[in-house]
Short mmCIF file of N, CA, C and O and ligand atoms in Angstrom, two decimals:
data_model
loop_
_atom_site.label_atom_id
_atom_site.label_comp_id
_atom_site.label_asym_id
_atom_site.label_seq_id
_atom_site.Cartn_x
_atom_site.Cartn_y
_atom_site.Cartn_z
N MET A 1 5.79 71.27 75.20
CA MET A 1 6.19 70.55 73.98
C MET A 1 6.84 71.63 72.99
O MET A 1 6.29 72.56 72.77
N SER A 2 7.96 71.21 72.42
CA SER A 2 8.57 72.21 71.50
C SER A 2 8.09 72.03 70.07
O SER A 2 7.80 70.85 69.61
N GLU A 3 7.86 73.20 69.39
CA GLU A 3 7.31 73.15 68.06
C GLU A 3 8.45 72.91 67.01
O GLU A 3 9.63 73.50 67.31
N THR A 4 8.09 72.66 65.86
CA THR A 4 9.09 72.33 64.84
C THR A 4 8.31 73.05 63.59
O THR A 4 7.38 73.50 63.63
N ILE A 5 9.20 72.94 62.48
CA ILE A 5 8.70 73.40 61.14
C ILE A 5 7.36 72.62 60.76
O ILE A 5 6.56 73.29 60.03
N PHE A 6 7.16 71.40 61.29
CA PHE A 6 5.90 70.69 60.92
C PHE A 6 4.60 71.39 61.64
O PHE A 6 3.60 71.44 61.07
N THR A 7 4.85 72.01 62.83
CA THR A 7 3.81 72.81 63.47
C THR A 7 3.43 73.98 62.53
O THR A 7 2.20 74.30 62.37
N LYS A 8 4.45 74.63 61.91
CA LYS A 8 4.20 75.67 61.02
C LYS A 8 3.36 75.29 59.87
O LYS A 8 2.60 76.08 59.29
N ILE A 9 3.71 73.97 59.29
CA ILE A 9 2.95 73.54 58.09
C ILE A 9 1.39 73.22 58.65
O ILE A 9 0.61 73.64 57.86
N ILE A 10 1.17 72.66 59.83
CA ILE A 10 -0.13 72.35 60.29
C ILE A 10 -0.86 73.77 60.45
O ILE A 10 -2.08 73.82 59.95
N ASP A 11 -0.11 74.73 60.83
CA ASP A 11 -0.81 76.08 61.09
C ASP A 11 -0.88 76.87 59.90
O ASP A 11 -1.26 78.13 59.89
N ARG A 12 -0.30 76.44 58.76
CA ARG A 12 -0.31 77.13 57.48
C ARG A 12 0.56 78.40 57.60
O ARG A 12 0.39 79.33 56.92
N GLU A 13 1.66 78.25 58.42
CA GLU A 13 2.53 79.44 58.47
C GLU A 13 3.60 79.33 57.38
O GLU A 13 4.31 80.29 57.05
N ILE A 14 3.89 78.13 57.02
CA ILE A 14 4.74 77.92 55.82
C ILE A 14 4.09 77.03 54.85
O ILE A 14 3.25 76.19 55.24
N PRO A 15 4.38 77.15 53.56
CA PRO A 15 3.68 76.29 52.54
C PRO A 15 4.13 74.90 52.57
O PRO A 15 5.25 74.64 52.94
N ALA A 16 3.27 73.95 52.12
CA ALA A 16 3.53 72.67 51.81
C ALA A 16 2.52 72.12 50.86
O ALA A 16 1.44 72.76 50.71
N THR A 17 2.94 71.11 50.22
CA THR A 17 1.89 70.48 49.26
C THR A 17 1.27 69.42 50.08
O THR A 17 1.62 68.31 50.33
N ILE A 18 0.02 69.86 50.67
CA ILE A 18 -0.73 68.88 51.50
C ILE A 18 -1.59 67.99 50.60
O ILE A 18 -2.35 68.47 49.69
N VAL A 19 -1.42 66.78 50.89
CA VAL A 19 -2.31 65.77 50.14
C VAL A 19 -3.36 65.06 50.79
O VAL A 19 -4.20 64.41 50.22
N TYR A 20 -3.45 65.29 52.26
CA TYR A 20 -4.49 64.68 53.00
C TYR A 20 -4.48 65.38 54.28
O TYR A 20 -3.51 65.89 54.82
N GLU A 21 -5.77 65.60 54.82
CA GLU A 21 -5.94 66.20 56.04
C GLU A 21 -7.17 65.79 56.67
O GLU A 21 -8.24 65.65 56.08
N ASP A 22 -7.21 65.54 58.12
CA ASP A 22 -8.46 65.27 58.82
C ASP A 22 -8.22 65.90 60.22
O ASP A 22 -7.33 66.67 60.46
N ASP A 23 -9.10 65.65 61.07
CA ASP A 23 -8.97 66.31 62.39
C ASP A 23 -7.69 65.99 63.21
O ASP A 23 -7.25 66.81 63.96
N LEU A 24 -7.15 64.79 62.91
CA LEU A 24 -5.97 64.34 63.76
C LEU A 24 -4.61 64.25 63.02
O LEU A 24 -3.58 64.30 63.68
N ALA A 25 -4.69 64.26 61.67
CA ALA A 25 -3.62 64.11 60.93
C ALA A 25 -3.49 65.01 59.75
O ALA A 25 -4.44 65.47 59.27
N ILE A 26 -2.22 65.11 59.23
CA ILE A 26 -2.19 65.95 57.97
C ILE A 26 -1.00 65.23 57.24
O ILE A 26 0.00 64.62 57.86
N ALA A 27 -1.04 65.17 55.96
CA ALA A 27 0.00 64.50 55.15
C ALA A 27 0.44 65.50 54.02
O ALA A 27 -0.46 66.08 53.43
N PHE A 28 1.75 65.54 53.70
CA PHE A 28 2.34 66.51 52.72
C PHE A 28 3.43 65.95 52.05
O PHE A 28 4.17 65.00 52.59
N LYS A 29 3.84 66.50 50.88
CA LYS A 29 4.92 65.97 50.17
C LYS A 29 6.32 66.36 50.83
O LYS A 29 6.42 67.64 51.34
N ASP A 30 7.21 65.46 51.05
CA ASP A 30 8.66 65.80 51.49
C ASP A 30 9.21 66.75 50.63
O ASP A 30 9.30 66.57 49.38
N ILE A 31 9.84 67.71 51.21
CA ILE A 31 10.61 68.80 50.39
C ILE A 31 11.75 68.25 49.77
O ILE A 31 12.29 68.87 48.82
N ASN A 32 12.34 67.19 50.19
CA ASN A 32 13.49 66.69 49.68
C ASN A 32 13.31 65.13 49.37
O ASN A 32 13.81 64.24 50.09
N PRO A 33 12.55 64.91 48.32
CA PRO A 33 12.05 63.50 48.11
C PRO A 33 13.16 62.51 47.88
O PRO A 33 14.13 62.75 47.10
N GLN A 34 13.06 61.38 48.51
CA GLN A 34 13.94 60.20 48.31
C GLN A 34 13.38 59.11 47.52
O GLN A 34 14.08 58.03 47.27
N ALA A 35 12.37 59.40 46.87
CA ALA A 35 11.71 58.46 45.90
C ALA A 35 10.66 59.40 45.02
O ALA A 35 10.38 60.50 45.39
N PRO A 36 10.22 58.77 43.87
CA PRO A 36 9.26 59.68 43.05
C PRO A 36 8.11 60.13 43.84
O PRO A 36 7.69 61.25 43.57
N THR A 37 7.64 59.26 44.78
CA THR A 37 6.53 59.70 45.66
C THR A 37 7.08 59.61 47.05
O THR A 37 7.63 58.54 47.51
N HIS A 38 7.11 60.64 47.87
CA HIS A 38 7.56 60.77 49.19
C HIS A 38 6.69 61.76 49.94
O HIS A 38 6.71 62.85 49.82
N ILE A 39 5.82 61.08 50.88
CA ILE A 39 4.89 61.78 51.60
C ILE A 39 5.13 61.53 53.17
O ILE A 39 5.65 60.51 53.53
N LEU A 40 4.92 62.58 53.86
CA LEU A 40 5.10 62.45 55.27
C LEU A 40 3.62 62.60 55.96
O LEU A 40 2.89 63.51 55.64
N VAL A 41 3.35 61.72 56.82
CA VAL A 41 2.03 61.72 57.52
C VAL A 41 2.41 62.04 58.98
O VAL A 41 3.18 61.37 59.65
N ILE A 42 1.75 63.05 59.47
CA ILE A 42 2.10 63.49 60.82
C ILE A 42 0.83 63.67 61.62
O ILE A 42 -0.28 64.03 61.15
N PRO A 43 0.87 63.39 62.89
CA PRO A 43 -0.34 63.91 63.86
C PRO A 43 -0.28 65.37 63.99
O PRO A 43 0.84 66.05 64.04
N LYS A 44 -1.43 65.95 64.14
CA LYS A 44 -1.47 67.30 64.52
C LYS A 44 -1.05 67.56 65.97
O LYS A 44 -0.52 68.51 66.34
N LYS A 45 -1.30 66.49 66.74
CA LYS A 45 -0.75 66.63 68.19
C LYS A 45 0.72 66.52 68.09
O LYS A 45 1.39 65.84 67.34
N VAL A 46 1.42 67.50 68.89
CA VAL A 46 2.87 67.49 68.83
C VAL A 46 3.33 66.39 69.74
O VAL A 46 3.18 66.39 71.07
N ILE A 47 4.03 65.49 69.09
CA ILE A 47 4.71 64.39 69.68
C ILE A 47 6.19 64.36 69.15
O ILE A 47 6.26 64.24 67.78
N ALA A 48 7.18 64.48 69.80
CA ALA A 48 8.51 64.64 69.30
C ALA A 48 8.99 63.45 68.55
O ALA A 48 9.48 63.50 67.45
N LYS A 49 8.70 62.32 69.19
CA LYS A 49 9.29 60.98 68.49
C LYS A 49 8.50 59.82 68.95
O LYS A 49 7.90 59.89 70.00
N LEU A 50 8.82 58.70 68.27
CA LEU A 50 8.06 57.52 68.60
C LEU A 50 8.28 57.06 70.04
O LEU A 50 7.34 56.54 70.73
N ASP A 51 9.42 57.31 70.50
CA ASP A 51 9.82 57.00 71.95
C ASP A 51 8.95 57.62 72.97
O ASP A 51 8.79 57.29 74.18
N ASP A 52 8.36 58.82 72.44
CA ASP A 52 7.58 59.62 73.45
C ASP A 52 6.05 59.34 73.64
O ASP A 52 5.28 59.78 74.28
N VAL A 53 5.66 58.29 72.71
CA VAL A 53 4.15 58.03 72.72
C VAL A 53 3.76 57.26 74.07
O VAL A 53 4.62 56.78 74.72
N THR A 54 2.58 57.39 74.41
CA THR A 54 2.05 56.78 75.65
C THR A 54 0.82 55.97 75.24
O THR A 54 0.29 56.16 74.10
N PRO A 55 0.39 55.08 76.13
CA PRO A 55 -0.90 54.36 75.85
C PRO A 55 -2.05 55.29 75.42
O PRO A 55 -2.86 54.84 74.68
N SER A 56 -2.05 56.53 75.88
CA SER A 56 -3.17 57.52 75.52
C SER A 56 -3.00 57.85 73.98
O SER A 56 -4.12 58.23 73.40
N ASP A 57 -2.07 57.50 73.38
CA ASP A 57 -1.86 57.69 71.95
C ASP A 57 -2.23 56.58 71.06
O ASP A 57 -2.07 56.56 69.84
N GLN A 58 -2.82 55.53 71.78
CA GLN A 58 -2.98 54.32 70.93
C GLN A 58 -3.93 54.57 69.79
O GLN A 58 -3.69 54.06 68.51
N ALA A 59 -5.07 55.15 69.98
CA ALA A 59 -6.03 55.44 68.90
C ALA A 59 -5.29 56.28 67.89
O ALA A 59 -5.56 56.09 66.66
N LEU A 60 -4.62 57.25 68.24
CA LEU A 60 -4.00 58.31 67.32
C LEU A 60 -3.11 57.52 66.40
O LEU A 60 -3.07 57.68 65.18
N LEU A 61 -2.20 56.69 67.00
CA LEU A 61 -1.25 55.92 66.24
C LEU A 61 -1.90 54.91 65.27
O LEU A 61 -1.59 54.79 64.18
N GLY A 62 -3.08 54.23 65.70
CA GLY A 62 -3.79 53.47 64.82
C GLY A 62 -4.33 54.30 63.58
O GLY A 62 -4.39 53.91 62.40
N HIS A 63 -4.89 55.39 63.96
CA HIS A 63 -5.40 56.31 62.96
C HIS A 63 -4.36 56.68 61.98
O HIS A 63 -4.71 56.74 60.70
N LEU A 64 -3.16 57.06 62.36
CA LEU A 64 -2.20 57.46 61.36
C LEU A 64 -1.80 56.31 60.38
O LEU A 64 -1.70 56.48 59.27
N LEU A 65 -1.79 54.95 61.02
CA LEU A 65 -1.48 53.91 60.21
C LEU A 65 -2.63 53.66 59.13
O LEU A 65 -2.51 53.42 58.03
N LEU A 66 -3.89 53.84 59.58
CA LEU A 66 -5.02 53.66 58.78
C LEU A 66 -5.13 54.68 57.55
O LEU A 66 -5.69 54.34 56.66
N CYS A 67 -4.54 55.73 57.87
CA CYS A 67 -4.55 56.76 56.79
C CYS A 67 -3.51 56.35 55.58
O CYS A 67 -3.74 56.88 54.44
N ILE A 68 -2.62 55.56 55.89
CA ILE A 68 -1.46 55.34 54.86
C ILE A 68 -2.01 54.67 53.64
O ILE A 68 -1.68 55.13 52.52
N PRO A 69 -2.76 53.59 53.70
CA PRO A 69 -3.17 52.88 52.52
C PRO A 69 -4.05 53.87 51.67
O PRO A 69 -4.04 53.84 50.43
N LYS A 70 -4.87 54.66 52.44
CA LYS A 70 -5.76 55.55 51.69
C LYS A 70 -4.94 56.52 50.88
O LYS A 70 -5.20 56.83 49.77
N ILE A 71 -3.88 57.26 51.55
CA ILE A 71 -3.02 58.18 50.84
C ILE A 71 -2.34 57.41 49.85
O ILE A 71 -2.11 57.98 48.64
N ALA A 72 -1.74 56.23 50.08
CA ALA A 72 -0.91 55.54 48.99
C ALA A 72 -1.90 55.28 47.76
O ALA A 72 -1.32 55.42 46.58
N GLN A 73 -3.04 54.90 48.07
CA GLN A 73 -3.89 54.63 46.82
C GLN A 73 -4.22 55.83 46.06
O GLN A 73 -4.07 55.87 44.92
N GLU A 74 -4.47 56.97 46.79
CA GLU A 74 -4.62 58.36 46.09
C GLU A 74 -3.44 58.73 45.26
O GLU A 74 -3.50 59.38 44.21
N GLN A 75 -2.23 58.32 45.84
CA GLN A 75 -1.00 58.68 45.04
C GLN A 75 -0.57 57.67 43.89
O GLN A 75 0.49 57.84 43.34
N GLY A 76 -1.49 56.74 43.85
CA GLY A 76 -1.23 55.76 42.78
C GLY A 76 -0.07 54.69 43.01
O GLY A 76 0.40 54.12 42.10
N LEU A 77 0.03 54.32 44.35
CA LEU A 77 1.09 53.44 44.65
C LEU A 77 0.51 51.96 44.78
O LEU A 77 0.83 51.36 45.67
N SER A 78 -0.17 51.60 43.69
CA SER A 78 -0.76 50.31 43.79
C SER A 78 0.17 49.14 43.68
O SER A 78 -0.10 47.88 44.06
N ASP A 79 1.41 49.35 43.39
CA ASP A 79 2.34 48.29 43.19
C ASP A 79 3.21 48.17 44.55
O ASP A 79 4.06 47.33 44.46
N GLY A 80 3.03 48.87 45.50
CA GLY A 80 3.65 48.82 46.76
C GLY A 80 4.38 50.06 47.06
O GLY A 80 4.50 51.03 46.27
N TYR A 81 4.89 50.18 48.43
CA TYR A 81 5.59 51.22 48.84
C TYR A 81 6.21 50.92 50.21
O TYR A 81 5.94 49.87 50.78
N ARG A 82 7.08 51.79 50.64
CA ARG A 82 7.68 51.63 52.01
C ARG A 82 7.19 52.55 53.00
O ARG A 82 7.03 53.90 52.57
N VAL A 83 7.10 52.25 54.22
CA VAL A 83 6.61 53.08 55.40
C VAL A 83 7.71 53.09 56.35
O VAL A 83 8.27 51.87 56.65
N VAL A 84 8.18 54.30 56.75
CA VAL A 84 9.40 54.40 57.60
C VAL A 84 9.09 55.31 58.74
O VAL A 84 8.65 56.40 58.51
N ILE A 85 9.65 55.02 59.95
CA ILE A 85 9.66 56.06 61.09
C ILE A 85 11.06 56.03 61.57
O ILE A 85 11.54 55.10 62.00
N ASN A 86 11.62 57.20 61.45
CA ASN A 86 13.08 57.36 61.96
C ASN A 86 12.82 57.94 63.39
O ASN A 86 12.10 58.89 63.68
N ASN A 87 13.50 57.22 64.38
CA ASN A 87 13.38 57.53 65.85
C ASN A 87 14.74 57.99 66.34
O ASN A 87 15.58 57.08 66.43
N GLY A 88 14.87 59.26 66.73
CA GLY A 88 16.16 59.64 67.52
C GLY A 88 17.32 59.71 66.64
O GLY A 88 17.31 59.56 65.41
N GLU A 89 18.43 60.09 67.30
CA GLU A 89 19.65 60.48 66.52
C GLU A 89 20.09 59.25 65.63
O GLU A 89 20.36 59.37 64.45
N LEU A 90 20.25 58.07 66.28
CA LEU A 90 20.84 56.89 65.43
C LEU A 90 19.76 56.49 64.43
O LEU A 90 20.09 55.89 63.43
N GLY A 91 18.58 56.70 64.62
CA GLY A 91 17.45 56.47 63.65
C GLY A 91 17.48 57.48 62.55
O GLY A 91 16.64 57.06 61.45
N GLY A 92 18.24 58.37 62.58
CA GLY A 92 18.31 59.38 61.55
C GLY A 92 17.23 60.46 61.45
O GLY A 92 16.97 61.12 60.44
N GLN A 93 16.57 60.58 62.61
CA GLN A 93 15.56 61.59 62.73
C GLN A 93 16.13 62.89 62.73
O GLN A 93 17.09 63.19 63.43
N THR A 94 15.55 63.79 61.91
CA THR A 94 15.95 65.26 61.82
C THR A 94 15.09 66.24 62.25
O THR A 94 15.37 67.40 62.72
N VAL A 95 13.65 65.93 62.15
CA VAL A 95 12.54 66.82 62.62
C VAL A 95 11.94 66.18 63.74
O VAL A 95 11.43 64.96 63.58
N TYR A 96 11.86 66.84 64.85
CA TYR A 96 11.35 66.23 66.10
C TYR A 96 9.80 66.49 66.32
O TYR A 96 9.48 67.08 67.33
N HIS A 97 9.15 66.06 65.33
CA HIS A 97 7.63 65.93 65.36
C HIS A 97 7.44 64.66 64.68
O HIS A 97 7.73 64.47 63.53
N LEU A 98 6.78 63.56 65.43
CA LEU A 98 6.52 62.39 64.93
C LEU A 98 6.02 62.31 63.50
O LEU A 98 5.07 63.10 63.22
N HIS A 99 6.61 61.54 62.60
CA HIS A 99 6.14 61.50 61.14
C HIS A 99 6.47 60.17 60.68
O HIS A 99 7.40 59.46 60.94
N ILE A 100 5.53 59.75 59.76
CA ILE A 100 5.66 58.57 59.01
C ILE A 100 5.94 58.82 57.56
O ILE A 100 5.16 59.52 56.93
N HIS A 101 7.08 58.28 57.02
CA HIS A 101 7.37 58.42 55.65
C HIS A 101 6.58 57.32 54.78
O HIS A 101 6.63 56.29 55.24
N ILE A 102 6.07 57.75 53.74
CA ILE A 102 5.62 56.88 52.71
C ILE A 102 6.49 57.17 51.47
O ILE A 102 6.53 58.28 50.95
N LEU A 103 7.09 56.06 51.04
CA LEU A 103 8.03 56.11 49.84
C LEU A 103 7.52 55.17 48.73
O LEU A 103 7.43 54.04 49.17
N GLY A 104 7.45 55.74 47.56
CA GLY A 104 7.09 54.74 46.52
C GLY A 104 7.38 55.24 45.13
O GLY A 104 8.01 56.39 44.93
N GLY A 105 7.13 54.49 44.17
CA GLY A 105 7.39 54.86 42.84
C GLY A 105 8.72 54.33 42.27
O GLY A 105 9.02 54.66 41.16
N ARG A 106 9.38 53.61 43.05
CA ARG A 106 10.51 52.95 42.58
C ARG A 106 10.78 51.58 43.41
O ARG A 106 10.11 51.55 44.48
N GLN A 107 11.67 50.85 42.96
CA GLN A 107 11.85 49.59 43.69
C GLN A 107 12.71 49.99 44.98
O GLN A 107 13.73 50.56 44.89
N MET A 108 12.23 49.57 46.09
CA MET A 108 13.03 49.78 47.45
C MET A 108 14.03 48.62 47.54
O MET A 108 13.78 47.39 47.15
N THR A 109 15.08 48.99 48.24
CA THR A 109 16.15 47.86 48.50
C THR A 109 16.26 47.69 50.03
O THR A 109 15.72 48.47 50.83
N TRP A 110 16.82 46.61 50.29
CA TRP A 110 17.05 46.22 51.75
C TRP A 110 18.57 45.70 51.89
O TRP A 110 18.97 44.97 51.00
N PRO A 111 19.28 46.01 52.91
CA PRO A 111 18.81 46.94 54.05
C PRO A 111 18.82 48.34 53.66
O PRO A 111 19.62 48.69 52.73
N PRO A 112 18.20 49.24 54.43
CA PRO A 112 18.12 50.63 54.19
C PRO A 112 19.51 51.27 54.73
O PRO A 112 20.20 50.54 55.50
N GLY A 113 19.87 52.36 54.30
CA GLY A 113 21.11 52.97 54.73
C GLY A 113 21.10 53.54 56.08
O GLY A 113 20.11 53.68 56.69
P1 AMP B 1 13.48 62.58 59.34
O1 AMP B 1 14.82 62.43 58.91
O2 AMP B 1 12.76 61.16 59.54
O3 AMP B 1 13.36 63.32 60.65
O4 AMP B 1 12.62 63.32 58.29
C1 AMP B 1 12.32 64.55 58.22
C2 AMP B 1 11.85 64.85 56.79
O5 AMP B 1 11.25 66.10 56.72
C3 AMP B 1 13.02 64.95 55.70
O6 AMP B 1 12.78 63.93 54.76
C4 AMP B 1 12.89 66.38 55.15
O7 AMP B 1 13.27 66.29 53.77
C5 AMP B 1 11.54 66.76 55.49
N1 AMP B 1 11.26 68.11 55.64
C6 AMP B 1 11.92 69.07 56.30
N2 AMP B 1 11.37 70.20 56.17
C7 AMP B 1 10.25 70.10 55.35
C8 AMP B 1 9.38 71.00 54.83
N3 AMP B 1 9.39 72.25 55.17
N4 AMP B 1 8.34 70.51 54.02
C9 AMP B 1 8.46 69.20 53.77
N5 AMP B 1 9.21 68.35 54.24
C10 AMP B 1 10.20 68.69 55.08
#
């Protein structure tokens, strides 16, 4: 499995503003925020992209989703927020370590760009 900058954040080799952490997941502020609140939730397990998950990741994926409302509440996103996973080149993925974006603090529009 190839490592990315997110592995370095998990290992505390580079700094990040970490807002949540448990045994399986870590969440930190996006370095280039696209909304007033922009958090990335990632598994500690190295999985490059959503396409690469297997049935053995079912509990982990559920865990990541369950973290989101908790983090959103802690971030004060009581009026709503958007959750995004970019997958692969056409999906706009740039870092190949599975991550879930939480975007909030402004009105979201549809369709996304
Ligand atoms: P994606 O385009 O879905 O792969 O999203 C990758 C996200 O990682 C982008 O929103 C980047 O701004 C963010 N990012 C890249 N490097 C860092 C970093 N060192 N710390 C926090 N966020 C980062």
